[in-house]
Amino acid sequence: MTTLAGKSVLLIIGGGIAAYKTHELVRLMKTRGAAVRIILSKAAEQFVTPLSLASLSGEKVYTSLFSLTDEVEMGHIQLSRAADLLVVAPATADLMAKMAHGLADDLASTALLATDKRVLVAPAMNVRMWRHPATIRNVETLKLDGVAVVGPNDGEMACGEFGPGRMAEPNEILAAIIDMLKPRAQPLAGKKVVITAGPTREPIDPVRFISNHSSGKQGYAIARAAADLGAEAILVSGPVSLPLPPGVQVMPVETAQEMLEMCEGEMPADIAIFTAAVADWRVAAESHEKLKKTGSGPPSLTLIENPDILATISRSAKRPRIVVGFAAETERVTEHAAQKLKNKGCDLIVANDVSRDSGVFGGDRNTVHLVSAAGVEDWPPLSKDDVAQKLMERLAQMLVPQQKAAE
Ligand code: PMT
């Protein structure tokens, strides 16, 4: 039986009929040796009592943000940080909406906003609420924020309707908790990984710029995966609107020139991964005033080439041990990627098809091909998170034999 001994879980119980199942969840966690602290939302008190939960957990159950005794014994910030994992079950539509928008108007939502620990939610609600565009948006936001989701399951609801919305069973939630708390290998501990992500913005005048459709999602996922494997992850990011990934140091830049300077400043590193969609050209002479319509036709812009960041770092004296480029192609994907591998002097190119209907720019999925001197390896369609995790695991394996040979 997998143990949770030494682990501490903060269980936040939302106000839904599924709250009754948390008695069994608390019992299962305690059987595995976890310390379980509980916050009951105001609405949850209508379904379960602090007394029953305190008896099962052997700990005081917290209910109110403004209880002075609780703040003296253990403030809400400490309550959420002392845990190894926060579990929200049942996660109601209302509680998830608060989480997605960063609201903090009671103890449950305040603890969730104040935490720096991983969070697992087990949604439970009526099927129409689960399928409402607002809930879909909120769940997507939570996933982007790194929140893990277990369930909901299909089945008959307390309201008599049928469909997805039933909270996952206590043993399924326990399995997700065990998975999230299991010790992870940290093969990149002590290693520095520099990642570029997002687009660059090349100014034309104070209000206009040249850029592209990169959202930064693939690069941010790679930075998260590098940090999860124990690396010091440095993310040199063009302008994007994504949440800061936990455990990653983000260095914001705008132009290709700034991105190059930031990357050079971060060398030496063990691995560098260039996912950014860098503008190949910039305007030769940026106007310091807004360009005006003159009546004599549109202005002509002279473009000059930007530095190639990947090629520059690949050929520098401080070259990282492993240099990975990406290739965004719209035709003859692997053929063009193989050419880039040679031209840019990197160890690996991750090629992806970014044709208009591929949905790669800004989407959550990617189909990549790994192009190296050894040949081409095709990966199946995956989420960008899975591409990131698989790629980082592969790079960690490549780094370790190199290191053993050097010793
Ligand atoms: O950001 P997302 O919406 O998640 O989309 C992900 C992505 C499509 C941007 C990503 O998967 C990707 O393909 N990134 C590379 C985009 C690109 O600019 O490809 P490229 O073929 O033009 O460039 C090849 C390589 O050279 C890339 O590693 C690029 O970062 C690098 N490069 C290019 C030009 C330049 N001046 N400097 C560079 O370093």
Short mmCIF file of C-alpha atoms and ligand atoms in Angstrom, two decimals:
data_model
loop_
_atom_site.label_atom_id
_atom_site.label_comp_id
_atom_site.label_asym_id
_atom_site.label_seq_id
_atom_site.Cartn_x
_atom_site.Cartn_y
_atom_site.Cartn_z
CA MET A 1 0.00 0.00 0.00
CA THR A 2 1.48 3.37 -1.05
CA THR A 3 2.12 5.51 1.98
CA LEU A 4 1.41 9.20 2.47
CA ALA A 5 3.34 9.24 5.76
CA GLY A 6 4.99 12.59 6.38
CA LYS A 7 2.69 14.31 3.88
CA SER A 8 0.23 16.99 4.81
CA VAL A 9 -2.95 17.69 2.83
CA LEU A 10 -5.21 20.72 3.20
CA LEU A 11 -8.70 19.60 2.15
CA ILE A 12 -11.04 22.43 1.16
CA ILE A 13 -14.66 21.26 1.11
CA GLY A 14 -17.05 23.19 -1.14
CA GLY A 15 -20.79 23.43 -0.69
CA GLY A 16 -22.35 20.60 -2.68
CA ILE A 17 -24.17 17.36 -1.96
CA ALA A 18 -20.96 15.44 -2.85
CA ALA A 19 -19.42 16.89 0.34
CA TYR A 20 -20.69 13.77 2.15
CA LYS A 21 -18.09 11.72 0.21
CA THR A 22 -15.25 13.68 1.83
CA HIS A 23 -15.73 11.65 5.05
CA GLU A 24 -14.50 8.60 3.15
CA LEU A 25 -11.74 10.62 1.46
CA VAL A 26 -10.44 11.84 4.84
CA ARG A 27 -10.55 8.26 6.17
CA LEU A 28 -8.58 6.95 3.15
CA MET A 29 -5.92 9.67 3.46
CA LYS A 30 -5.56 9.04 7.20
CA THR A 31 -5.21 5.27 6.59
CA ARG A 32 -2.26 6.04 4.31
CA GLY A 33 -0.64 8.15 7.02
CA ALA A 34 -1.31 11.70 5.76
CA ALA A 35 -1.94 14.60 8.12
CA VAL A 36 -5.24 16.14 6.97
CA ARG A 37 -6.32 19.67 7.82
CA ILE A 38 -9.73 20.79 6.66
CA ILE A 39 -11.35 24.07 5.66
CA LEU A 40 -15.13 23.99 5.33
CA SER A 41 -16.69 26.68 3.13
CA LYS A 42 -19.79 28.37 4.57
CA ALA A 43 -22.02 26.48 2.12
CA ALA A 44 -20.32 23.15 2.93
CA GLU A 45 -21.46 23.51 6.55
CA GLN A 46 -24.98 22.86 5.25
CA PHE A 47 -23.91 19.38 4.09
CA VAL A 48 -21.27 18.15 6.60
CA THR A 49 -20.37 19.19 10.12
CA PRO A 50 -17.03 20.37 11.54
CA LEU A 51 -17.53 17.89 14.38
CA SER A 52 -17.71 14.77 12.17
CA LEU A 53 -14.71 15.90 10.10
CA ALA A 54 -12.66 16.81 13.18
CA SER A 55 -13.35 13.31 14.57
CA LEU A 56 -12.15 11.69 11.35
CA SER A 57 -9.10 13.89 10.79
CA GLY A 58 -8.09 14.24 14.43
CA GLU A 59 -7.50 17.96 13.73
CA LYS A 60 -9.39 21.17 14.28
CA VAL A 61 -11.61 22.05 11.29
CA TYR A 62 -11.34 25.66 10.07
CA THR A 63 -14.40 27.56 8.90
CA SER A 64 -14.04 31.31 9.23
CA LEU A 65 -11.50 33.79 7.92
CA PHE A 66 -12.16 36.18 10.73
CA SER A 67 -11.75 33.81 13.64
CA LEU A 68 -9.11 35.54 15.76
CA THR A 69 -8.11 32.36 17.58
CA ASP A 70 -7.38 30.62 14.28
CA GLU A 71 -5.24 33.53 13.08
CA VAL A 72 -3.27 33.41 16.33
CA GLU A 73 -2.87 29.62 16.24
CA MET A 74 -2.29 29.42 12.51
CA GLY A 75 -2.94 32.26 10.04
CA HIS A 76 -4.63 31.44 6.74
CA ILE A 77 -1.39 31.98 4.83
CA GLN A 78 0.48 29.50 6.98
CA LEU A 79 -2.45 27.09 6.81
CA SER A 80 -2.20 26.93 3.02
CA ARG A 81 1.60 26.88 2.94
CA ALA A 82 2.14 24.26 5.63
CA ALA A 83 0.44 21.67 3.40
CA ASP A 84 2.19 19.66 0.69
CA LEU A 85 -0.96 19.70 -1.42
CA LEU A 86 -4.32 21.50 -1.46
CA VAL A 87 -7.34 19.41 -2.49
CA VAL A 88 -10.67 21.04 -3.30
CA ALA A 89 -13.52 18.51 -3.10
CA PRO A 90 -16.22 19.00 -4.09
CA ALA A 91 -15.03 21.86 -6.28
CA THR A 92 -18.28 23.68 -7.04
CA ALA A 93 -18.77 25.91 -10.10
CA ASP A 94 -18.75 28.90 -7.74
CA LEU A 95 -15.52 27.96 -5.97
CA MET A 96 -13.73 27.28 -9.27
CA ALA A 97 -14.96 30.62 -10.67
CA LYS A 98 -13.48 32.35 -7.61
CA MET A 99 -10.19 30.48 -8.05
CA ALA A 100 -10.02 31.33 -11.76
CA HIS A 101 -10.56 35.03 -11.02
CA GLY A 102 -8.40 35.27 -7.93
CA LEU A 103 -11.24 36.22 -5.59
CA ALA A 104 -10.58 35.90 -1.87
CA ASP A 105 -13.64 36.71 0.22
CA ASP A 106 -13.70 33.77 2.65
CA LEU A 107 -11.24 31.37 4.27
CA ALA A 108 -11.42 28.74 1.47
CA SER A 109 -10.79 31.17 -1.41
CA THR A 110 -8.17 33.14 0.57
CA ALA A 111 -6.18 29.99 1.37
CA LEU A 112 -6.32 29.02 -2.33
CA LEU A 113 -5.06 32.44 -3.44
CA ALA A 114 -2.31 32.56 -0.81
CA THR A 115 -0.83 29.14 -1.49
CA ASP A 116 2.43 28.36 -3.25
CA LYS A 117 1.67 24.62 -3.29
CA ARG A 118 0.10 22.40 -5.95
CA VAL A 119 -3.68 22.25 -6.07
CA LEU A 120 -6.00 19.39 -7.09
CA VAL A 121 -9.69 20.02 -7.73
CA ALA A 122 -12.47 17.41 -7.89
CA PRO A 123 -15.37 19.21 -9.63
CA ALA A 124 -18.97 18.32 -8.82
CA MET A 125 -22.03 20.09 -10.17
CA ASN A 126 -25.13 19.78 -12.31
CA VAL A 127 -24.34 18.68 -15.88
CA ARG A 128 -25.57 21.97 -17.39
CA MET A 129 -23.39 23.96 -15.02
CA TRP A 130 -20.40 21.77 -15.98
CA ARG A 131 -21.10 22.37 -19.69
CA HIS A 132 -21.72 26.11 -19.32
CA PRO A 133 -19.20 28.16 -21.32
CA ALA A 134 -18.29 30.10 -18.15
CA THR A 135 -17.35 26.88 -16.29
CA ILE A 136 -15.46 25.57 -19.35
CA ARG A 137 -13.50 28.85 -19.47
CA ASN A 138 -12.79 28.75 -15.73
CA VAL A 139 -11.56 25.13 -15.81
CA GLU A 140 -9.28 25.99 -18.77
CA THR A 141 -7.87 28.95 -16.81
CA LEU A 142 -7.25 26.75 -13.77
CA LYS A 143 -5.43 24.17 -15.91
CA LEU A 144 -3.26 26.92 -17.40
CA ASP A 145 -2.48 28.02 -13.84
CA GLY A 146 -1.17 24.49 -13.20
CA VAL A 147 -4.18 23.22 -11.20
CA ALA A 148 -4.77 19.46 -11.60
CA VAL A 149 -8.29 18.19 -12.18
CA VAL A 150 -9.73 14.76 -11.27
CA GLY A 151 -13.17 13.86 -12.69
CA PRO A 152 -16.00 14.66 -12.86
CA ASN A 153 -17.55 11.28 -13.72
CA ASP A 154 -20.67 10.52 -15.74
CA GLY A 155 -23.69 9.34 -13.85
CA GLU A 156 -27.01 10.19 -12.28
CA MET A 157 -26.97 13.36 -10.20
CA ALA A 158 -28.72 14.21 -7.00
CA CYS A 159 -30.91 16.57 -9.08
CA GLY A 160 -32.13 13.63 -11.21
CA GLU A 161 -30.25 14.59 -14.42
CA PHE A 162 -27.67 12.33 -16.09
CA GLY A 163 -24.24 13.20 -17.53
CA PRO A 164 -20.80 14.44 -16.47
CA GLY A 165 -20.80 16.29 -13.14
CA ARG A 166 -20.58 13.63 -10.43
CA MET A 167 -17.56 14.11 -8.19
CA ALA A 168 -14.83 11.48 -8.69
CA GLU A 169 -15.04 8.67 -6.13
CA PRO A 170 -12.89 9.03 -2.98
CA ASN A 171 -10.52 6.25 -4.12
CA GLU A 172 -10.02 8.04 -7.49
CA ILE A 173 -9.25 11.30 -5.69
CA LEU A 174 -6.87 9.41 -3.39
CA ALA A 175 -5.07 7.93 -6.44
CA ALA A 176 -4.63 11.44 -7.89
CA ILE A 177 -3.30 12.68 -4.52
CA ILE A 178 -0.81 9.80 -4.28
CA ASP A 179 0.34 10.49 -7.85
CA MET A 180 0.85 14.21 -7.15
CA LEU A 181 2.71 13.59 -3.90
CA LYS A 182 4.96 10.76 -5.05
CA PRO A 183 8.63 11.70 -4.99
CA ARG A 184 9.76 12.72 -8.47
CA ALA A 185 13.15 12.07 -9.97
CA GLN A 186 15.09 15.33 -10.32
CA PRO A 187 17.68 14.42 -12.98
CA LEU A 188 18.24 18.10 -13.80
CA ALA A 189 18.98 19.21 -10.22
CA GLY A 190 21.95 21.60 -10.31
CA LYS A 191 21.56 22.15 -14.08
CA LYS A 192 20.69 25.41 -15.75
CA VAL A 193 18.21 25.40 -18.63
CA VAL A 194 17.53 28.54 -20.68
CA ILE A 195 14.33 28.61 -22.74
CA THR A 196 13.08 31.29 -25.14
CA ALA A 197 9.33 31.61 -25.71
CA GLY A 198 6.64 33.71 -27.33
CA PRO A 199 6.93 36.17 -30.20
CA THR A 200 9.21 39.16 -30.48
CA ARG A 201 7.85 42.62 -31.24
CA GLU A 202 9.78 44.80 -33.66
CA PRO A 203 8.65 48.43 -33.49
CA ILE A 204 7.70 50.42 -36.59
CA ASP A 205 6.76 53.55 -34.66
CA PRO A 206 5.53 54.19 -31.07
CA VAL A 207 2.16 52.51 -31.81
CA ARG A 208 2.84 49.82 -34.43
CA PHE A 209 5.00 46.74 -34.54
CA ILE A 210 5.83 43.57 -36.53
CA SER A 211 5.09 40.34 -34.66
CA ASN A 212 3.48 36.90 -35.08
CA HIS A 213 0.89 34.53 -33.60
CA SER A 214 3.05 32.73 -31.01
CA SER A 215 1.24 32.54 -27.65
CA GLY A 216 4.24 31.27 -25.69
CA LYS A 217 2.31 28.16 -24.53
CA GLN A 218 4.83 25.62 -25.86
CA GLY A 219 7.83 27.46 -24.39
CA TYR A 220 6.15 28.05 -21.02
CA ALA A 221 5.23 24.35 -20.82
CA ILE A 222 8.88 23.44 -21.48
CA ALA A 223 10.07 25.81 -18.76
CA ARG A 224 7.61 24.25 -16.28
CA ALA A 225 8.75 20.74 -17.25
CA ALA A 226 12.42 21.73 -16.81
CA ALA A 227 11.69 23.12 -13.33
CA ASP A 228 9.72 19.96 -12.44
CA LEU A 229 12.84 17.91 -13.23
CA GLY A 230 14.82 20.04 -10.81
CA ALA A 231 16.51 22.46 -13.23
CA GLU A 232 17.16 26.13 -12.64
CA ALA A 233 14.79 27.19 -15.43
CA ILE A 234 15.31 30.62 -17.02
CA LEU A 235 12.54 31.65 -19.39
CA VAL A 236 13.41 34.51 -21.75
CA SER A 237 9.94 35.52 -22.82
CA GLY A 238 8.61 37.78 -25.51
CA PRO A 239 5.30 39.58 -24.81
CA VAL A 240 2.61 36.99 -23.96
CA SER A 241 -0.38 36.88 -21.65
CA LEU A 242 0.28 33.69 -19.71
CA PRO A 243 0.55 33.21 -15.93
CA LEU A 244 4.08 33.04 -14.52
CA PRO A 245 5.03 29.34 -14.28
CA PRO A 246 5.88 28.28 -10.70
CA GLY A 247 9.57 27.64 -10.02
CA VAL A 248 10.67 29.41 -13.21
CA GLN A 249 12.57 32.69 -13.47
CA VAL A 250 10.96 34.78 -16.21
CA MET A 251 13.03 37.43 -18.04
CA PRO A 252 10.68 39.58 -20.14
CA VAL A 253 11.95 41.05 -23.43
CA GLU A 254 10.33 42.67 -26.47
CA THR A 255 12.65 42.63 -29.48
CA ALA A 256 14.93 40.00 -31.04
CA GLN A 257 17.96 42.12 -30.13
CA GLU A 258 16.86 42.22 -26.46
CA MET A 259 16.18 38.46 -26.52
CA LEU A 260 19.69 37.80 -27.84
CA GLU A 261 21.32 40.04 -25.21
CA MET A 262 19.29 38.38 -22.43
CA CYS A 263 20.23 34.88 -23.65
CA GLU A 264 23.92 35.82 -23.91
CA GLY A 265 23.76 37.22 -20.39
CA GLU A 266 22.36 33.88 -19.14
CA MET A 267 25.25 31.82 -20.54
CA PRO A 268 26.84 29.50 -19.58
CA ALA A 269 23.98 27.00 -19.28
CA ASP A 270 23.71 23.24 -19.58
CA ILE A 271 20.80 23.22 -22.02
CA ALA A 272 19.25 25.95 -24.20
CA ILE A 273 15.91 25.48 -25.95
CA PHE A 274 14.75 28.04 -28.49
CA THR A 275 10.97 27.86 -28.89
CA ALA A 276 10.48 31.59 -29.47
CA ALA A 277 9.08 32.72 -32.80
CA VAL A 278 11.67 35.42 -33.36
CA ALA A 279 10.89 38.00 -36.05
CA ASP A 280 13.43 37.43 -38.80
CA TRP A 281 13.37 41.09 -39.81
CA ARG A 282 12.98 44.47 -38.17
CA VAL A 283 12.42 47.94 -39.55
CA ALA A 284 15.74 49.56 -40.44
CA ALA A 285 14.82 52.94 -38.98
CA GLU A 286 12.14 52.96 -36.27
CA SER A 287 10.17 56.21 -36.38
CA HIS A 288 10.12 58.03 -33.05
CA GLU A 289 6.84 59.73 -33.97
CA LYS A 290 3.64 58.04 -35.12
CA LEU A 291 3.70 57.66 -38.93
CA LYS A 292 0.96 59.82 -40.47
CA LYS A 293 -1.12 59.33 -43.59
CA THR A 294 0.35 61.91 -45.95
CA GLY A 295 -2.07 61.56 -48.84
CA SER A 296 0.76 60.37 -51.10
CA GLY A 297 0.24 56.61 -50.43
CA PRO A 298 1.49 54.23 -47.75
CA PRO A 299 5.05 54.57 -46.42
CA SER A 300 7.60 52.02 -47.59
CA LEU A 301 9.39 50.23 -44.80
CA THR A 302 12.93 48.99 -45.27
CA LEU A 303 13.53 45.77 -43.34
CA ILE A 304 16.87 44.51 -42.11
CA GLU A 305 17.72 41.08 -40.76
CA ASN A 306 17.56 40.36 -37.04
CA PRO A 307 20.36 38.42 -35.37
CA ASP A 308 19.76 34.67 -35.31
CA ILE A 309 19.75 33.95 -31.58
CA LEU A 310 19.88 30.17 -31.88
CA ALA A 311 22.77 30.22 -34.38
CA THR A 312 24.67 32.83 -32.33
CA ILE A 313 24.42 30.86 -29.06
CA SER A 314 25.16 27.56 -30.87
CA ARG A 315 28.42 28.94 -32.20
CA SER A 316 29.48 30.94 -29.16
CA ALA A 317 32.40 30.07 -26.90
CA LYS A 318 29.88 29.59 -24.10
CA ARG A 319 27.75 27.09 -26.08
CA PRO A 320 25.52 25.02 -23.76
CA ARG A 321 26.12 21.28 -23.83
CA ILE A 322 22.79 20.71 -25.54
CA VAL A 323 21.22 23.24 -27.91
CA VAL A 324 17.69 22.63 -29.20
CA GLY A 325 15.92 24.66 -31.86
CA PHE A 326 12.30 24.55 -32.95
CA ALA A 327 11.22 24.81 -36.59
CA ALA A 328 7.85 26.28 -37.49
CA GLU A 329 7.12 25.09 -41.02
CA THR A 330 4.11 25.13 -43.33
CA GLU A 331 5.38 22.58 -45.90
CA ARG A 332 8.14 19.91 -46.24
CA VAL A 333 8.38 20.12 -42.46
CA THR A 334 11.17 17.64 -41.67
CA GLU A 335 13.18 18.49 -44.79
CA HIS A 336 13.34 22.19 -43.86
CA ALA A 337 14.02 21.29 -40.23
CA ALA A 338 17.01 19.13 -41.26
CA GLN A 339 18.40 22.12 -43.17
CA LYS A 340 17.97 24.33 -40.08
CA LEU A 341 19.75 21.72 -37.94
CA LYS A 342 22.82 22.14 -40.16
CA ASN A 343 22.60 25.89 -40.71
CA LYS A 344 22.10 26.78 -37.07
CA GLY A 345 24.56 24.27 -35.58
CA CYS A 346 22.22 22.80 -32.96
CA ASP A 347 21.95 19.24 -31.63
CA LEU A 348 18.24 18.78 -32.17
CA ILE A 349 15.40 20.48 -34.00
CA VAL A 350 11.82 20.01 -32.87
CA ALA A 351 9.81 20.54 -36.05
CA ASN A 352 6.12 21.40 -36.08
CA ASP A 353 3.62 22.15 -38.84
CA VAL A 354 2.16 25.59 -38.22
CA SER A 355 -0.08 25.77 -41.31
CA ARG A 356 -3.22 27.80 -40.78
CA ASP A 357 -5.48 24.82 -39.93
CA SER A 358 -2.94 23.03 -37.67
CA GLY A 359 -4.03 25.01 -34.61
CA VAL A 360 -0.47 24.95 -33.23
CA PHE A 361 -0.06 28.71 -32.81
CA GLY A 362 -2.00 29.55 -29.67
CA GLY A 363 -3.51 26.04 -29.34
CA ASP A 364 -2.98 23.46 -26.60
CA ARG A 365 -1.77 20.58 -28.78
CA ASN A 366 1.24 19.95 -30.99
CA THR A 367 2.46 17.23 -33.34
CA VAL A 368 6.24 17.31 -33.44
CA HIS A 369 9.08 15.55 -35.23
CA LEU A 370 12.51 15.33 -33.60
CA VAL A 371 15.18 15.92 -36.22
CA SER A 372 18.80 15.13 -35.30
CA ALA A 373 21.94 13.78 -36.95
CA ALA A 374 20.55 10.32 -36.13
CA GLY A 375 17.41 10.87 -38.27
CA VAL A 376 13.77 11.79 -37.72
CA GLU A 377 11.53 10.61 -34.89
CA ASP A 378 7.80 11.28 -35.29
CA TRP A 379 5.80 11.84 -32.11
CA PRO A 380 2.02 11.38 -32.02
CA PRO A 381 -0.29 14.38 -31.46
CA LEU A 382 0.14 15.40 -27.81
CA SER A 383 -0.80 18.24 -25.50
CA LYS A 384 1.91 20.93 -25.34
CA ASP A 385 2.46 19.90 -21.70
CA ASP A 386 3.12 16.29 -22.75
CA VAL A 387 5.48 17.40 -25.56
CA ALA A 388 7.33 19.48 -22.95
CA GLN A 389 7.58 16.67 -20.41
CA LYS A 390 8.71 14.06 -22.97
CA LEU A 391 11.24 16.47 -24.46
CA MET A 392 12.74 17.46 -21.11
CA GLU A 393 12.98 13.80 -20.04
CA ARG A 394 14.80 13.02 -23.30
CA LEU A 395 17.20 15.96 -22.88
CA ALA A 396 17.92 14.92 -19.27
CA GLN A 397 18.85 11.43 -20.55
CA MET A 398 21.09 12.97 -23.23
CA LEU A 399 22.85 15.19 -20.67
CA VAL A 400 23.65 12.48 -18.14
CA PRO A 401 25.70 10.16 -20.44
CA GLN A 402 27.55 13.25 -21.75
CA GLN A 403 28.38 14.18 -18.20
CA LYS A 404 29.52 10.64 -17.28
CA ALA A 405 31.86 10.61 -20.33
CA ALA A 406 33.30 13.99 -19.32
CA GLU A 407 34.07 12.77 -15.76
O1 PMT B 1 3.93 29.84 -28.81
P1 PMT B 1 2.88 28.80 -29.22
O2 PMT B 1 1.58 29.45 -29.61
O3 PMT B 1 2.72 27.73 -28.20
O4 PMT B 1 3.41 28.10 -30.55
C1 PMT B 1 4.56 27.31 -30.50
C2 PMT B 1 5.51 27.59 -31.69
C3 PMT B 1 4.83 27.24 -32.99
C4 PMT B 1 5.94 29.06 -31.69
C5 PMT B 1 6.78 26.70 -31.44
O5 PMT B 1 6.40 25.36 -31.35
C6 PMT B 1 7.79 26.86 -32.58
O6 PMT B 1 7.73 26.23 -33.61
N1 PMT B 1 8.79 27.76 -32.36
C7 PMT B 1 9.77 28.15 -33.36
C8 PMT B 1 9.22 29.28 -34.18
C9 PMT B 1 10.18 29.80 -35.23
O7 PMT B 1 10.48 30.95 -35.23
O8 PMT B 1 10.63 28.91 -36.04
P2 PMT B 1 11.72 29.23 -37.24
O9 PMT B 1 11.67 28.02 -38.07
O10 PMT B 1 11.43 30.54 -37.88
O11 PMT B 1 13.11 29.34 -36.47
C10 PMT B 1 13.92 28.21 -36.25
C11 PMT B 1 14.62 28.33 -34.92
O12 PMT B 1 15.50 29.47 -34.92
C12 PMT B 1 13.71 28.50 -33.73
O13 PMT B 1 14.25 27.77 -32.68
C13 PMT B 1 13.76 30.00 -33.44
O14 PMT B 1 13.57 30.28 -32.05
C14 PMT B 1 15.20 30.32 -33.85
N2 PMT B 1 15.40 31.70 -34.34
C15 PMT B 1 14.78 32.13 -35.46
C16 PMT B 1 15.03 33.40 -35.93
C17 PMT B 1 15.93 34.24 -35.22
N3 PMT B 1 16.19 35.47 -35.63
N4 PMT B 1 16.51 33.79 -34.09
C18 PMT B 1 16.26 32.53 -33.64
O15 PMT B 1 16.79 32.13 -32.62
#
